Every structure is written in C-alpha cells, then in structure tokens.
Coordinates of C-alpha atoms in Angstrom, one line a residue:
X781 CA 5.2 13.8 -17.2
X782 CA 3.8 11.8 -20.4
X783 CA 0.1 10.8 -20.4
X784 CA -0.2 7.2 -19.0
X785 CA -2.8 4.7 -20.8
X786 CA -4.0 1.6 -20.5
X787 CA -5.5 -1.1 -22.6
X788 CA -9.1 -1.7 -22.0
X789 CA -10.9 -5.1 -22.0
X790 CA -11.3 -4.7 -25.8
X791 CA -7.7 -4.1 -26.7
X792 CA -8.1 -0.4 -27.0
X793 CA -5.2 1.9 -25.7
X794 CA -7.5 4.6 -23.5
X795 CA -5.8 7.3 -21.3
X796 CA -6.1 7.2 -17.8
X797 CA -8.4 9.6 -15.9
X798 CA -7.1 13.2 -15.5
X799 CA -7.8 12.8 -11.8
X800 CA -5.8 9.8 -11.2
X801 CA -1.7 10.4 -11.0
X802 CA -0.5 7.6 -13.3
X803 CA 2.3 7.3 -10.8
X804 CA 0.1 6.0 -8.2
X805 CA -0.9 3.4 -10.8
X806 CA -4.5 2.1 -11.4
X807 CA -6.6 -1.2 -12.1
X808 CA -5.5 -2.6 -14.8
X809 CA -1.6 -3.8 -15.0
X810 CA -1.3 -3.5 -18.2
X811 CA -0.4 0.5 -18.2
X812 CA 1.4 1.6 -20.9
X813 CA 3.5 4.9 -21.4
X814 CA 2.3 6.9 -24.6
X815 CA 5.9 7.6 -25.7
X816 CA 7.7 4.8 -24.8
X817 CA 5.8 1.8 -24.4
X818 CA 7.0 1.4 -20.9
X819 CA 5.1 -0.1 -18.4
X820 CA 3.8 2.9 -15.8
X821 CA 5.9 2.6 -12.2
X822 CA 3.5 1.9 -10.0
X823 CA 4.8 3.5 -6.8
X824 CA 2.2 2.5 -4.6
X825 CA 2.3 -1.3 -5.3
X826 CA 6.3 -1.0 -5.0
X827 CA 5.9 1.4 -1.4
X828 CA 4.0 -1.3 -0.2
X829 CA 5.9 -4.7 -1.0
X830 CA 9.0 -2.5 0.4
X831 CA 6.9 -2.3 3.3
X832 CA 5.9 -5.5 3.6
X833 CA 9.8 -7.0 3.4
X834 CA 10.3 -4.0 6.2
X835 CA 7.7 -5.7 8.1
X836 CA 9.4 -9.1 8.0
X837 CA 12.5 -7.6 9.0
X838 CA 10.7 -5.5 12.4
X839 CA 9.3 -9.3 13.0
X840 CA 12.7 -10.7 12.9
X841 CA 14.2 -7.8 15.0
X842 CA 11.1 -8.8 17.8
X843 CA 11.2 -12.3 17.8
X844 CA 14.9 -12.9 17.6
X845 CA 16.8 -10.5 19.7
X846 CA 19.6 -11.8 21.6
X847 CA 18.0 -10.6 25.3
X848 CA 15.3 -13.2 25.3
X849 CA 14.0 -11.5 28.0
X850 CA 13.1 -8.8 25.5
X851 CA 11.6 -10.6 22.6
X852 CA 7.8 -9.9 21.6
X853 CA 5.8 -12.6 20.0
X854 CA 2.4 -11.4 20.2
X855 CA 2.4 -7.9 18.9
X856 CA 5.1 -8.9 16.3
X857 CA 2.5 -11.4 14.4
X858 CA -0.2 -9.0 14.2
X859 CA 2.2 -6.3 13.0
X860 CA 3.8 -8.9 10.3
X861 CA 0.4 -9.7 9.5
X862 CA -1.2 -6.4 8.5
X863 CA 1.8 -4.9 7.6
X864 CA 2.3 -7.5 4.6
X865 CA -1.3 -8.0 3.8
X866 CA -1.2 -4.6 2.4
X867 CA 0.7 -5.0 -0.1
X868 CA -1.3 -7.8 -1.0
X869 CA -4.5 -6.9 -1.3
X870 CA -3.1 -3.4 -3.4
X871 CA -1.3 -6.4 -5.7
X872 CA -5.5 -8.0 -5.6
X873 CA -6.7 -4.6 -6.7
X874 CA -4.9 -4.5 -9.9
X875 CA -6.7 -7.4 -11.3
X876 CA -9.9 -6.2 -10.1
X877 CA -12.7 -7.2 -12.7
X878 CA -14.6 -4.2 -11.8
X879 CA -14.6 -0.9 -10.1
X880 CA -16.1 -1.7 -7.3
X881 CA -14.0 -4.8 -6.6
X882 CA -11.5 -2.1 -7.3
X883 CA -12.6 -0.3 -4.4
X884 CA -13.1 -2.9 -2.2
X885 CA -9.4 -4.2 -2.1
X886 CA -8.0 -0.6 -1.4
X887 CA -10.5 0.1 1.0
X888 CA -9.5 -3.6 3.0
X889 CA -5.8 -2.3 2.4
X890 CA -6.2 1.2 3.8
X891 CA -8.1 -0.8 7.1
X892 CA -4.8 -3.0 7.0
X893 CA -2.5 0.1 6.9
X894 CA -4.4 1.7 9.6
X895 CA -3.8 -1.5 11.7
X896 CA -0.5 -1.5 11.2
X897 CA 0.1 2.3 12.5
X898 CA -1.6 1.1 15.7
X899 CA 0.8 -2.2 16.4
X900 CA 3.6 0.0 15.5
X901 CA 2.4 3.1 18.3
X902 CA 1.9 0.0 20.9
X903 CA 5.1 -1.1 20.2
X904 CA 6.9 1.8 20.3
X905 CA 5.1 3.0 23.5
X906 CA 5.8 -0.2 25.6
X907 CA 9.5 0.4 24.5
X908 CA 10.0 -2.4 21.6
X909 CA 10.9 0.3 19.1
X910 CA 13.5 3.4 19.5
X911 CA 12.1 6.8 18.2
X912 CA 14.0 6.2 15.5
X913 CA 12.6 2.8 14.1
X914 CA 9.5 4.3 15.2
X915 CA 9.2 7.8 13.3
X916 CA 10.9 5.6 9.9
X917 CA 8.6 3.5 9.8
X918 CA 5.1 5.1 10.8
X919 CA 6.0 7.7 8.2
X920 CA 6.3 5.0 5.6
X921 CA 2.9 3.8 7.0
X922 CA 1.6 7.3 7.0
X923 CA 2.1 7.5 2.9
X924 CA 1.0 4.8 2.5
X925 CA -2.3 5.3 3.9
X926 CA -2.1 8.9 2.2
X927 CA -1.1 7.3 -1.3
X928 CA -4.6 4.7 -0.6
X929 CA -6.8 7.8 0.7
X930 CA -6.0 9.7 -2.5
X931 CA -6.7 6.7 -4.7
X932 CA -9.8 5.7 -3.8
X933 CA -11.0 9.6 -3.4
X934 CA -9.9 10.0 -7.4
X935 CA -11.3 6.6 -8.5
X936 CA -14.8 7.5 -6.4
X937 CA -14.7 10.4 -7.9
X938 CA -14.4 9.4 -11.7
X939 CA -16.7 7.1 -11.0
X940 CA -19.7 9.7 -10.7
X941 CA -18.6 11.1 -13.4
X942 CA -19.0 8.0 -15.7

C-alpha cells in the first residue's frame, strides 16, 4: 500500500494520519495517491451507497410482493429510511469544514446503522426475511458499523494528538 495524502485548505499535499487506513477514506475528498495521482477508493462511502440501493431493493421486496396479504409497509419505511441516510450523512462528512463536524456526521451515521440492524432483526424475527436475506444483509450492516467505529476511534484519536 502507497501513502495516501490529501490537499489541505492551503493547497498543500499532507499525508494522511498513520492511524487512519487511507482505504477507509477521510474528510477531505480530495485524497490523492502519492504515486499515481489517483483519487484514494473510499470503501466506506462506496459500502454504504451499495447499501443504501440494497435498502431500496429490501423496500421494494416488502412493499410489493405478489401475496398482498404479506406485504409490510411500516417496518419497510423506517428500514429504507436509516438504511439510506447512512450513506448520506458518511457522503456529509467528507465535506466537513471541521473535525468536529467531522465527527458529528459519522457519529449520526453509526446511530443510523445501528437503527438499521434493529428493523432488519424485527423483520427477520416476525418472518419478512429468510435467514438468508437476513445473515447478508446484517453482515453488510455489521461492517459498516465496524468500518464507522474504527473511524471515528482513529480520528478521536489523532485529534488528542494534535
């Protein structure tokens, strides 16, 4: 793995803190590789917007099954809800203007995530979701929440040391 940097508000390249796995990504979108000039993947923002679209399709699956008998509408829209806003608010984060705005959005995304893992244990207790849909997409949810724990830890973290 190459060194990820980014370019500070003054235009100067800096490298990211040794703490922080550049893969995860970090505030500021404009992350450039040392050796290629690539932008950094940012696998947290892209785990979570294929999240949210996997969110959309569980709504679609609950709302429009062909027993109507067996369609969910409650449940569903709090689950589509906090299932997309994640993504969101981790999207938010990388134009934070400061640390602690930062902070803030990952924090409301991690509450968000967690959310998301309880709709998706109701629903799969009350029978809307197989043990396969289930265990897919909890452990989706799961890193996620992992990916946001270990973010905010490093960033806290870097911060005392600043």
């Amino acid at each position: 793995h190459h060194r990820c940097t980014y370019l500070n508000r003054r235009g100067s390249l800096r490298p990211l803190p040794r703490r922080v796995n550049y893969e995860l990504g970090i505030m500021n979108d404009e992350l450039i590789d040392k050796v290629g000039n690539r932008r950094c993947e940012n696998v947290l923002l892209n785990k979570s917007k294929a999240f949210a679209i996997r969110m959309i399709g569980l709504y679609k699956y609950l709302t429009q099954r062909p027993d109507s008998q067996n369609r969910e509408y409650v449940l569903s829209k709090q689950i589509l809800r906090s299932g997309t806003s994640i993504g969101a608010n981790i999207r938010e984060a990388q134009r934070a203007q400061t640390t602690a705005d930062f902070l803030s959005k990952l924090f409301i995304a991690f509450k968000e995530a967690d959310e998301t893992a309880y709709w998706l244990e109701l629903l799969h207790e009350t029978d809307y979701l197989t043990e396969e849909m289930f265990s897919s997409l909890y452990t989706d949810c799961e890193e996620i929440l992992k990916l946001l724990s270990s973010i905010t830890k490093s960033t806290r973290q870097n911060q005392q040391y600043q």
